[in-house]
PDB file of C-alpha atoms in Angstrom:
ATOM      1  CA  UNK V   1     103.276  24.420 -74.429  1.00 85.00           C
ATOM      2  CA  UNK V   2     101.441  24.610 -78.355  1.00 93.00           C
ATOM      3  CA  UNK V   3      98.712  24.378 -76.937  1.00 94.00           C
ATOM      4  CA  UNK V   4      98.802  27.101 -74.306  1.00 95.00           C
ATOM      5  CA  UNK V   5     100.589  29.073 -76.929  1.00 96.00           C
ATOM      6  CA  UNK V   6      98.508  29.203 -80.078  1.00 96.00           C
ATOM      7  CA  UNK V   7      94.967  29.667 -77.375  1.00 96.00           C
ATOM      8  CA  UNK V   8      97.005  33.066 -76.276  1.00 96.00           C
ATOM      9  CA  UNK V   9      97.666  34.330 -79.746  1.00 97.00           C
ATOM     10  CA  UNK V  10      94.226  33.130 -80.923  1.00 95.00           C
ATOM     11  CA  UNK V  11      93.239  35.618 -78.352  1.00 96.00           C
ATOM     12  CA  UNK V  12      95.199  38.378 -79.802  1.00 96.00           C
ATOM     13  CA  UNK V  13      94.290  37.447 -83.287  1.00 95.00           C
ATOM     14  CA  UNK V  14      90.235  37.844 -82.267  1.00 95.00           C
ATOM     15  CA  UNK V  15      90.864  40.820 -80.634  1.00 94.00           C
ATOM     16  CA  UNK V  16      92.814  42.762 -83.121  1.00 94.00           C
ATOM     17  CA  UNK V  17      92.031  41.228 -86.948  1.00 90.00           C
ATOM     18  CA  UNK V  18      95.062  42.968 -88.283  1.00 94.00           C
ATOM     19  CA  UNK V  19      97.289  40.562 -85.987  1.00 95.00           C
ATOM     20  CA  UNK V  20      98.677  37.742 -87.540  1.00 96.00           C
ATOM     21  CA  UNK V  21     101.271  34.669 -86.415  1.00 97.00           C
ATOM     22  CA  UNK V  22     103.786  31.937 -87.010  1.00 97.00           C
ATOM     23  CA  UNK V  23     104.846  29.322 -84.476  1.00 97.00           C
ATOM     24  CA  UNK V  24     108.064  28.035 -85.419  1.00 97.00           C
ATOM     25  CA  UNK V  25     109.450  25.059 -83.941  1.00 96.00           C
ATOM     26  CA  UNK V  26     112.994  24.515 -83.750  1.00 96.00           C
ATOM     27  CA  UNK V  27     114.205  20.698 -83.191  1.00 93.00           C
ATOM     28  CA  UNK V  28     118.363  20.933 -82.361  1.00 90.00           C
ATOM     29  CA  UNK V  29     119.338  17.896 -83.737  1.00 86.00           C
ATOM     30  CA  UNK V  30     117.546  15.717 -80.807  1.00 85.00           C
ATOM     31  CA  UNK V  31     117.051  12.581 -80.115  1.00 82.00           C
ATOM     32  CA  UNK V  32     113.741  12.430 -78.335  1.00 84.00           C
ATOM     33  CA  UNK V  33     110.501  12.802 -80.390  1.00 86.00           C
ATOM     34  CA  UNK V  34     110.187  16.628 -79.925  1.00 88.00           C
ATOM     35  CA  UNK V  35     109.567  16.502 -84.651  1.00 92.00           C
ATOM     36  CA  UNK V  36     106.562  14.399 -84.100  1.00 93.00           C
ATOM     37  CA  UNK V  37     104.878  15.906 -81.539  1.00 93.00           C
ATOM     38  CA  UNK V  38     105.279  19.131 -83.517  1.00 93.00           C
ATOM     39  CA  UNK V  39     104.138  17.590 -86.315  1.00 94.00           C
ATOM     40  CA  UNK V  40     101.025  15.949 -85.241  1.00 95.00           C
ATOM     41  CA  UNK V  41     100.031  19.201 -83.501  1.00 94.00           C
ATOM     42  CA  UNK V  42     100.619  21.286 -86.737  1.00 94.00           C
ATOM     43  CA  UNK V  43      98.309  17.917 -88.660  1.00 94.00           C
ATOM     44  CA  UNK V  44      95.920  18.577 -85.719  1.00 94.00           C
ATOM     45  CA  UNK V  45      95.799  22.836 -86.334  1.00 93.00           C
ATOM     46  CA  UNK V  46      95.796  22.970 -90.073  1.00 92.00           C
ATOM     47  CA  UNK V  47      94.570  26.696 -89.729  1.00 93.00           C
ATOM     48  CA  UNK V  48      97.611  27.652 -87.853  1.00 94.00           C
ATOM     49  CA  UNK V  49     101.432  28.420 -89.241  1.00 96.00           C
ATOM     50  CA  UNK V  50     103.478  26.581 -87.590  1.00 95.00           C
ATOM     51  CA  UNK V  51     106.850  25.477 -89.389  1.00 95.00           C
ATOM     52  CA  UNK V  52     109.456  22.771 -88.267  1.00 95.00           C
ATOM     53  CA  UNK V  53     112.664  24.066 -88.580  1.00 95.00           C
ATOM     54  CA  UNK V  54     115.220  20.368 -88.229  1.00 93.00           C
ATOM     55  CA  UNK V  55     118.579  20.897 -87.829  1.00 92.00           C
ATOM     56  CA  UNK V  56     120.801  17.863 -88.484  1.00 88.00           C
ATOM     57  CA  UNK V  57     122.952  17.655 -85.719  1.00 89.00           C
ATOM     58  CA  UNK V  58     122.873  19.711 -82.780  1.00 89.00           C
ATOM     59  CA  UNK V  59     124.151  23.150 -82.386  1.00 89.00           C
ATOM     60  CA  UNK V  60     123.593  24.339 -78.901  1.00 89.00           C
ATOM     61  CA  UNK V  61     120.545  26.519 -77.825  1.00 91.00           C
ATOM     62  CA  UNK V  62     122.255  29.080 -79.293  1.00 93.00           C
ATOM     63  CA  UNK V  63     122.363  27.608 -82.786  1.00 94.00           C
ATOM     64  CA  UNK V  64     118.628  26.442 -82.611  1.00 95.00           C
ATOM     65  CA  UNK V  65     117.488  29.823 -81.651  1.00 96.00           C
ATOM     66  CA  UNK V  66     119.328  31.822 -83.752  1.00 96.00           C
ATOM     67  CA  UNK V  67     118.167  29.526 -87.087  1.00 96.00           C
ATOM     68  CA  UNK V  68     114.755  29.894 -86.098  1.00 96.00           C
ATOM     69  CA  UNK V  69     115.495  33.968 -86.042  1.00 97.00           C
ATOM     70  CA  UNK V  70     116.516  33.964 -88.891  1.00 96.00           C
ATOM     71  CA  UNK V  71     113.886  32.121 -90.239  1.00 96.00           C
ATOM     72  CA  UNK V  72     111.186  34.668 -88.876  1.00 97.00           C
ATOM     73  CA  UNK V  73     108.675  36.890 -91.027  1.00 96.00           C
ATOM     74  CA  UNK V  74     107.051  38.615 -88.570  1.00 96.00           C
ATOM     75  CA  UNK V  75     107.243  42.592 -87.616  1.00 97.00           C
ATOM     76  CA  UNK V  76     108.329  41.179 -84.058  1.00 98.00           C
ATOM     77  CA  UNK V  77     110.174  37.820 -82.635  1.00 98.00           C
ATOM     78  CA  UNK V  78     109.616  36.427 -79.726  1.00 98.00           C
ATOM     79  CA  UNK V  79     112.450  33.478 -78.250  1.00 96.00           C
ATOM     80  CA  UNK V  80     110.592  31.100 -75.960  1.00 95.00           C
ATOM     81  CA  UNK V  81     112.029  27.959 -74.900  1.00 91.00           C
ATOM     82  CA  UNK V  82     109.493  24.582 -75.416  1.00 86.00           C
ATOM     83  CA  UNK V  83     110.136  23.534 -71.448  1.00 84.00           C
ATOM     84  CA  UNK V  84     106.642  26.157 -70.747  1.00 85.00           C
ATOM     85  CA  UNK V  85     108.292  27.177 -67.513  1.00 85.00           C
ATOM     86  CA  UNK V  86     107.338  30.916 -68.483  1.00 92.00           C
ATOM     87  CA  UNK V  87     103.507  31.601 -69.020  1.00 93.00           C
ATOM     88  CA  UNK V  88     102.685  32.160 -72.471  1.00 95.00           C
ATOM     89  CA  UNK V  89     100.622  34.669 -71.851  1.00 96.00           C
ATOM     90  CA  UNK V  90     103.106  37.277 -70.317  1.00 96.00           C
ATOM     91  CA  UNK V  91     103.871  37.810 -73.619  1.00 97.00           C
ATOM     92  CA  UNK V  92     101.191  40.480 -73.501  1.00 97.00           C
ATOM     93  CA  UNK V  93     103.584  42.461 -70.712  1.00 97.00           C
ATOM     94  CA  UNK V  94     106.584  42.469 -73.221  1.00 98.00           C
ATOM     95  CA  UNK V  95     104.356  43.850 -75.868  1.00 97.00           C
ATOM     96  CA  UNK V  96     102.867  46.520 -74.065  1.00 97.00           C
ATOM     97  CA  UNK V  97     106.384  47.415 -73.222  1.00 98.00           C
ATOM     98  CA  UNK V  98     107.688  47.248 -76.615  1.00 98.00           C
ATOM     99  CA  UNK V  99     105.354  49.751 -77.477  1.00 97.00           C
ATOM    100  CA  UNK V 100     107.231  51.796 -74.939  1.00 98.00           C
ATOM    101  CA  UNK V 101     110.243  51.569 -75.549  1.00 98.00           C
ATOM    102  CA  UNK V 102     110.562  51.053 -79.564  1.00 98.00           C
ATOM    103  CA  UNK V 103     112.625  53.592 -81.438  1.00 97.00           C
ATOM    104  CA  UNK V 104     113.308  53.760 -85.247  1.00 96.00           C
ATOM    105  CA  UNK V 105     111.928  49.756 -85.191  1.00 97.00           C
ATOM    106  CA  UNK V 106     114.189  48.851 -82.805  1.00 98.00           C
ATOM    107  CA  UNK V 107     114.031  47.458 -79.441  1.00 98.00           C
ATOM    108  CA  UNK V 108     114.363  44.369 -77.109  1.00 98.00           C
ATOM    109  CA  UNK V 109     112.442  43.453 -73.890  1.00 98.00           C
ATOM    110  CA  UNK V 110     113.818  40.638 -71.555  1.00 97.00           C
ATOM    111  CA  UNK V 111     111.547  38.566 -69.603  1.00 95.00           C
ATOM    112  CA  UNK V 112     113.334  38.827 -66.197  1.00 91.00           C
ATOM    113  CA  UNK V 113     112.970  36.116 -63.394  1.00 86.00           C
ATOM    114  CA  UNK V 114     114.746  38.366 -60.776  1.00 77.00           C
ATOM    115  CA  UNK V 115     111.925  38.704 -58.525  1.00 72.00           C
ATOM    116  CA  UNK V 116     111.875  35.875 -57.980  1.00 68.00           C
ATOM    117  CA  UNK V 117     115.686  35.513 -56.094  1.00 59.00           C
ATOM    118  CA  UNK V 118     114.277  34.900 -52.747  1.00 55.00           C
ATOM    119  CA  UNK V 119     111.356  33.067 -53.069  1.00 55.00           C
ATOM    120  CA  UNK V 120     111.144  29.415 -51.390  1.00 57.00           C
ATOM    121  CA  UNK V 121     111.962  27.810 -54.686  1.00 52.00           C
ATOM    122  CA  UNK V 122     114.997  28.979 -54.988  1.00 50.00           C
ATOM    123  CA  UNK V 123     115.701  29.713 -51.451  1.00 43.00           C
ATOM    124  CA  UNK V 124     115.515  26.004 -50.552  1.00 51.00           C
ATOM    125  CA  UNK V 125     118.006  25.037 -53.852  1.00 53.00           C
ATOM    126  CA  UNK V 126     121.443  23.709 -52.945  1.00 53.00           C
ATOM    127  CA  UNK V 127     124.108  25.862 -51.679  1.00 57.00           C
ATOM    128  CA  UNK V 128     126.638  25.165 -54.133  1.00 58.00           C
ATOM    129  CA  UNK V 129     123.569  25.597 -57.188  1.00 62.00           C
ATOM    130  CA  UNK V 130     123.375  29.152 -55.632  1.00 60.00           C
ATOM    131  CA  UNK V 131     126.585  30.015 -54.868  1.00 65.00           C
ATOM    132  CA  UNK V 132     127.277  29.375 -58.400  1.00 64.00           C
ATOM    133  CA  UNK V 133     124.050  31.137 -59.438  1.00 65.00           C
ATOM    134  CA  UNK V 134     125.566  34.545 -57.844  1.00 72.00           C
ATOM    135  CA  UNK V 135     128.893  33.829 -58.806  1.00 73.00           C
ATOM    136  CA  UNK V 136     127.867  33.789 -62.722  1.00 71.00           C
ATOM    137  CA  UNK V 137     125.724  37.134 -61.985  1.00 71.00           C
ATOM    138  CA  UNK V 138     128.701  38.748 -60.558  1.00 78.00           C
ATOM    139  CA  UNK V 139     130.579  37.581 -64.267  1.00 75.00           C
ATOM    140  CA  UNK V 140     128.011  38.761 -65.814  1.00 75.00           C
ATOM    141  CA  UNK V 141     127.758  42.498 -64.386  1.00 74.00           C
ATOM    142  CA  UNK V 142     132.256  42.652 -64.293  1.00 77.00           C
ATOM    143  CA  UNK V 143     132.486  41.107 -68.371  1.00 71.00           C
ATOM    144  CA  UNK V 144     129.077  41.396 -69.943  1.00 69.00           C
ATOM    145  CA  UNK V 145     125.636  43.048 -69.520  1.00 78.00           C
ATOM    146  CA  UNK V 146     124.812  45.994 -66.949  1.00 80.00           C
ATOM    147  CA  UNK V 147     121.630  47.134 -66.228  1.00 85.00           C
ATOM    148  CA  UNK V 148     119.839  43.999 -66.967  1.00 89.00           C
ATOM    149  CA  UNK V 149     119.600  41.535 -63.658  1.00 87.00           C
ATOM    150  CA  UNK V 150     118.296  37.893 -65.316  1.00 88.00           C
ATOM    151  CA  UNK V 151     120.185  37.516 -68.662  1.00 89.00           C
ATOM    152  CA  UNK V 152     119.029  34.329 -69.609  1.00 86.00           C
ATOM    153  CA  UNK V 153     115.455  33.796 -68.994  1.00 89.00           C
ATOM    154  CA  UNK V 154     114.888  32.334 -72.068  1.00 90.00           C
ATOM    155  CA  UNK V 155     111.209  34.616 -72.943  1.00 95.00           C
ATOM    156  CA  UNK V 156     112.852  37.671 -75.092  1.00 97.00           C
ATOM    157  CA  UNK V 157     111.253  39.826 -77.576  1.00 98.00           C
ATOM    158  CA  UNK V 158     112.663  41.622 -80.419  1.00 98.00           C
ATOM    159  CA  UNK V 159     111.637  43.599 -82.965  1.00 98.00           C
ATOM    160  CA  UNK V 160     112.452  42.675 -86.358  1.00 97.00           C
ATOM    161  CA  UNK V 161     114.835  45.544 -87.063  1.00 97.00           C
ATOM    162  CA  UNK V 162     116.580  44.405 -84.251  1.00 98.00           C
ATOM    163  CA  UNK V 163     116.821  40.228 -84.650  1.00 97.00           C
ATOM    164  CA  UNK V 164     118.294  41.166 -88.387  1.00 96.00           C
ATOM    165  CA  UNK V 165     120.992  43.527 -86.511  1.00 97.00           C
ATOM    166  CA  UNK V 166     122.028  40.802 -83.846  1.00 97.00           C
ATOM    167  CA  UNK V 167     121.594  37.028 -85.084  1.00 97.00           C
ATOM    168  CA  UNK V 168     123.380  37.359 -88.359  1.00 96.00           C
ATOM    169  CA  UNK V 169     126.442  38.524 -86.321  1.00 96.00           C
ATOM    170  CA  UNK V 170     126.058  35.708 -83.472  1.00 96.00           C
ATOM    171  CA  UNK V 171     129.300  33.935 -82.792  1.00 94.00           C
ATOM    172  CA  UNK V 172     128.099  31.723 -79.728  1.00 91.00           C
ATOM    173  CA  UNK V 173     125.853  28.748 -79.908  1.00 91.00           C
ATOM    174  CA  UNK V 174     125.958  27.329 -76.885  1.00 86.00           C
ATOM    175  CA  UNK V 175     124.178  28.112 -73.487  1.00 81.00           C
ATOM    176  CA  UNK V 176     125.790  31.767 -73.267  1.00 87.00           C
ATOM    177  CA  UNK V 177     124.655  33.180 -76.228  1.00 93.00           C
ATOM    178  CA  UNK V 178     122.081  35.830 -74.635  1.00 93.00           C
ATOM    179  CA  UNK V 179     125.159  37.324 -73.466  1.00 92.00           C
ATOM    180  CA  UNK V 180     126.395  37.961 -76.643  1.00 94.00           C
ATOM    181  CA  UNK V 181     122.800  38.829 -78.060  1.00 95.00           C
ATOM    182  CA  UNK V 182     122.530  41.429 -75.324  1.00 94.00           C
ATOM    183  CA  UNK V 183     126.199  42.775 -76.038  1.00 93.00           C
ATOM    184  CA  UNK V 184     125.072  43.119 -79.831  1.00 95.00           C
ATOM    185  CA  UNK V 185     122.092  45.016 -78.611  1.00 96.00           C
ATOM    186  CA  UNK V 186     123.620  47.393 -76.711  1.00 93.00           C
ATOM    187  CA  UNK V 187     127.065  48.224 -78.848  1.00 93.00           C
ATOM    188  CA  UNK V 188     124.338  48.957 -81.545  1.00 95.00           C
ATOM    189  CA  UNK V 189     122.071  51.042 -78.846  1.00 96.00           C
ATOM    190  CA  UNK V 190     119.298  49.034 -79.632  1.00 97.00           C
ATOM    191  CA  UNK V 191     116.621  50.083 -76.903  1.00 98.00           C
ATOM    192  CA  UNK V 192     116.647  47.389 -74.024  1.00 97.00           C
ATOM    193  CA  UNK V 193     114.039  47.025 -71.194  1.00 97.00           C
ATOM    194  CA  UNK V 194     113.255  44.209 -68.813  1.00 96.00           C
ATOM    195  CA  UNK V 195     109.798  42.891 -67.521  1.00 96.00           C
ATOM    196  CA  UNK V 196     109.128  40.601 -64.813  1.00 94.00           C
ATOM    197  CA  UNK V 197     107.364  37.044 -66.085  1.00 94.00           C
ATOM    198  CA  UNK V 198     105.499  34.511 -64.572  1.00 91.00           C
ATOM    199  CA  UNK V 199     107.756  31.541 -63.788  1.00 83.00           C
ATOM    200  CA  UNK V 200     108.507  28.156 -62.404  1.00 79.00           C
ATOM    201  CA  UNK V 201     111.601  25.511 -62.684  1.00 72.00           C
ATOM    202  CA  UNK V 202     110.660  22.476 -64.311  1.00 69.00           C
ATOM    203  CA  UNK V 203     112.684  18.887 -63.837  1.00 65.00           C
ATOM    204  CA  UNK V 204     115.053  17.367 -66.017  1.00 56.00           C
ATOM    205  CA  UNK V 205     117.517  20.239 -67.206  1.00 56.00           C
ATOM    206  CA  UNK V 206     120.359  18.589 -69.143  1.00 59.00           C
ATOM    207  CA  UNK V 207     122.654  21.066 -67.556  1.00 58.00           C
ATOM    208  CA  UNK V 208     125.164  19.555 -65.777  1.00 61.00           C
ATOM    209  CA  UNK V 209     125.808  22.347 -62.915  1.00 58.00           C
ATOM    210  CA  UNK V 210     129.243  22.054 -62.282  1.00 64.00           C
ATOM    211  CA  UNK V 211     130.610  21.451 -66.159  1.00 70.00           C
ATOM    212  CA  UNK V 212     128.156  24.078 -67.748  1.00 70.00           C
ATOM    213  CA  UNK V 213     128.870  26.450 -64.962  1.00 72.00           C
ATOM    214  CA  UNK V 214     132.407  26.362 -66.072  1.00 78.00           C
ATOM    215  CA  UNK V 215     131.871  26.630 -69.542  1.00 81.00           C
ATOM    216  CA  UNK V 216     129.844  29.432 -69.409  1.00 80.00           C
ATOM    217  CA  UNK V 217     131.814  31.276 -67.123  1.00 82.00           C
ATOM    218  CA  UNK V 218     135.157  30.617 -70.011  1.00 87.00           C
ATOM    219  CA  UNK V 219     132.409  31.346 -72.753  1.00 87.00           C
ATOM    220  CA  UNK V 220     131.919  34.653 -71.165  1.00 87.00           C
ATOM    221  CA  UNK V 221     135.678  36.008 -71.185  1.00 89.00           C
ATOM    222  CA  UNK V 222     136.146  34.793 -74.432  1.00 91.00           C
ATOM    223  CA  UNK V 223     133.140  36.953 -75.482  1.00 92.00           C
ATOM    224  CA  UNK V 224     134.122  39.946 -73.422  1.00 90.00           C
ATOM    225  CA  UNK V 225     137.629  39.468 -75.137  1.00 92.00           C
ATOM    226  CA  UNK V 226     137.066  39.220 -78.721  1.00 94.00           C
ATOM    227  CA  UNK V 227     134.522  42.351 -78.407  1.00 93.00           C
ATOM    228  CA  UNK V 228     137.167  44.280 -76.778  1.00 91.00           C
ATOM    229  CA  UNK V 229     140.294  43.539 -79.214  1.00 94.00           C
ATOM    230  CA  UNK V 230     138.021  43.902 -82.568  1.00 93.00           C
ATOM    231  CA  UNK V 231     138.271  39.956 -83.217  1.00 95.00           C
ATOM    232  CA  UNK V 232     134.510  40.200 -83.618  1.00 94.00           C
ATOM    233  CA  UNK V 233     132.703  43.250 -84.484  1.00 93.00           C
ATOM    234  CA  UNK V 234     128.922  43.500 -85.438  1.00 93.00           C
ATOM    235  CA  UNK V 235     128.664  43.784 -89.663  1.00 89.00           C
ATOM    236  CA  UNK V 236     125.426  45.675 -90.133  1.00 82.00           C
ATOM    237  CA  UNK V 237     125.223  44.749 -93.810  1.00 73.00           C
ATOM    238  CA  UNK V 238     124.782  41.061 -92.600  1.00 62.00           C
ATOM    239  CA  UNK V 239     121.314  42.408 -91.753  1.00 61.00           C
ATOM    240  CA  UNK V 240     118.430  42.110 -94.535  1.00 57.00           C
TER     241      UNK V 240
END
């Protein structure tokens, strides 16, 4: 995943001198050896910035990805989860549309994996896996997000405008939080578009279908809720 990562942006960076980039890496509090294989890659690229952002105990996607957010310098942010199941390189489709879509330095554009709903690999899933699959869309569209089909295709762009209006007022830390990062974005009328990415399932998700499923599905009323009654509202002067 580095590797294919930093060979795209080295490509952007040739191409367009102004460019510039930081990799950061964020390690939730794991227990597999995800700090030294960051490490020895960043020993291995001394000419590229790539920081290791550690958290001490783990926090939930969520968590990781909204301390490594807030840890960004750049003009725009880019989310990508370290599994490499979306090609780097579609990156280039989210910028173009960023260009788009960007008003007053604000905008976000979702990598989207709905195309992709009846192809053979997730055709031939289980029926319960997409049973539950629709069900959570169908949650999704009644308490949350409109107008955006794949919510949590974890390949999102923001500008930096935008990432200091939404993380600083995140609530949720576990798998659900795009939810409530897309809410932010569009109770603050933050531009929004989604592009389709190149994508493929990889083995060994640590999501336990039935548990999780449940979870997120509570997760998501509780969101809906506290948005609704005022229990959490979005403080803009949290933003830098």
């Amino acid at each position: 995943m580095l590797e294919e990562t930093v060979d795209y942006l080295e490509t952007l960076k040739k191409k367009d001198t102004a460019f510039s980039y930081e990799i950061i890496v964020v390690d939730d509090g794991s227990r597999d050896n995800t700090c030294e294989i960051a490490m020895a890659f960043a020993k291995k690229m001394p000419e590229v910035d790539i920081r290791l952002l550690a958290l001490d105990k783990n926090r939930g996607k969520g968590g990781a990805v909204t301390q490594g957010m807030l840890s960004a310098r750049g003009e725009l942010c880019l989310m990508v989860d370290a599994d490499g199941a979306t090609k780097f390189s579609d990156l280039g489709k989210l910028l173009d549309e960023m260009r788009q879509i960007e008003k007053d330095g604000k905008g976000v554009v979702v990598g989207s994996r709905s195309h992709l709903v009846t192809t053979e690999a997730v055709v031939k899933r289980s029926f319960i896996r997409n049973l539950l699959m629709r069900g959570f869309h169908t949650l999704v569209y009644v308490f949350g997000i409109r107008g955006i089909e794949d919510t949590q295709c974890g390949f999102k762009l923001f500008t930096r405008k935008s990432a200091q209006i939404i993380f600083p007022n995140m609530h949720v830390e576990r798998w659900i939080f795009d939810i409530e990062c897309l809410m932010i974005a569009q109770i603050q009328k933050i531009p929004i578009s989604e592009i389709q990415v190149t994508w493929h399932e990889i083995d060994g998700s640590k999501v336990n279908l039935m548990v999780d499923s449940m979870k997120m599905a509570i997760d998501l009323l509780l969101i809906r809720l506290n948005y609704i009654f005022g229990l959490w509202t979005v403080n803009i002067k949290k933003a830098k």
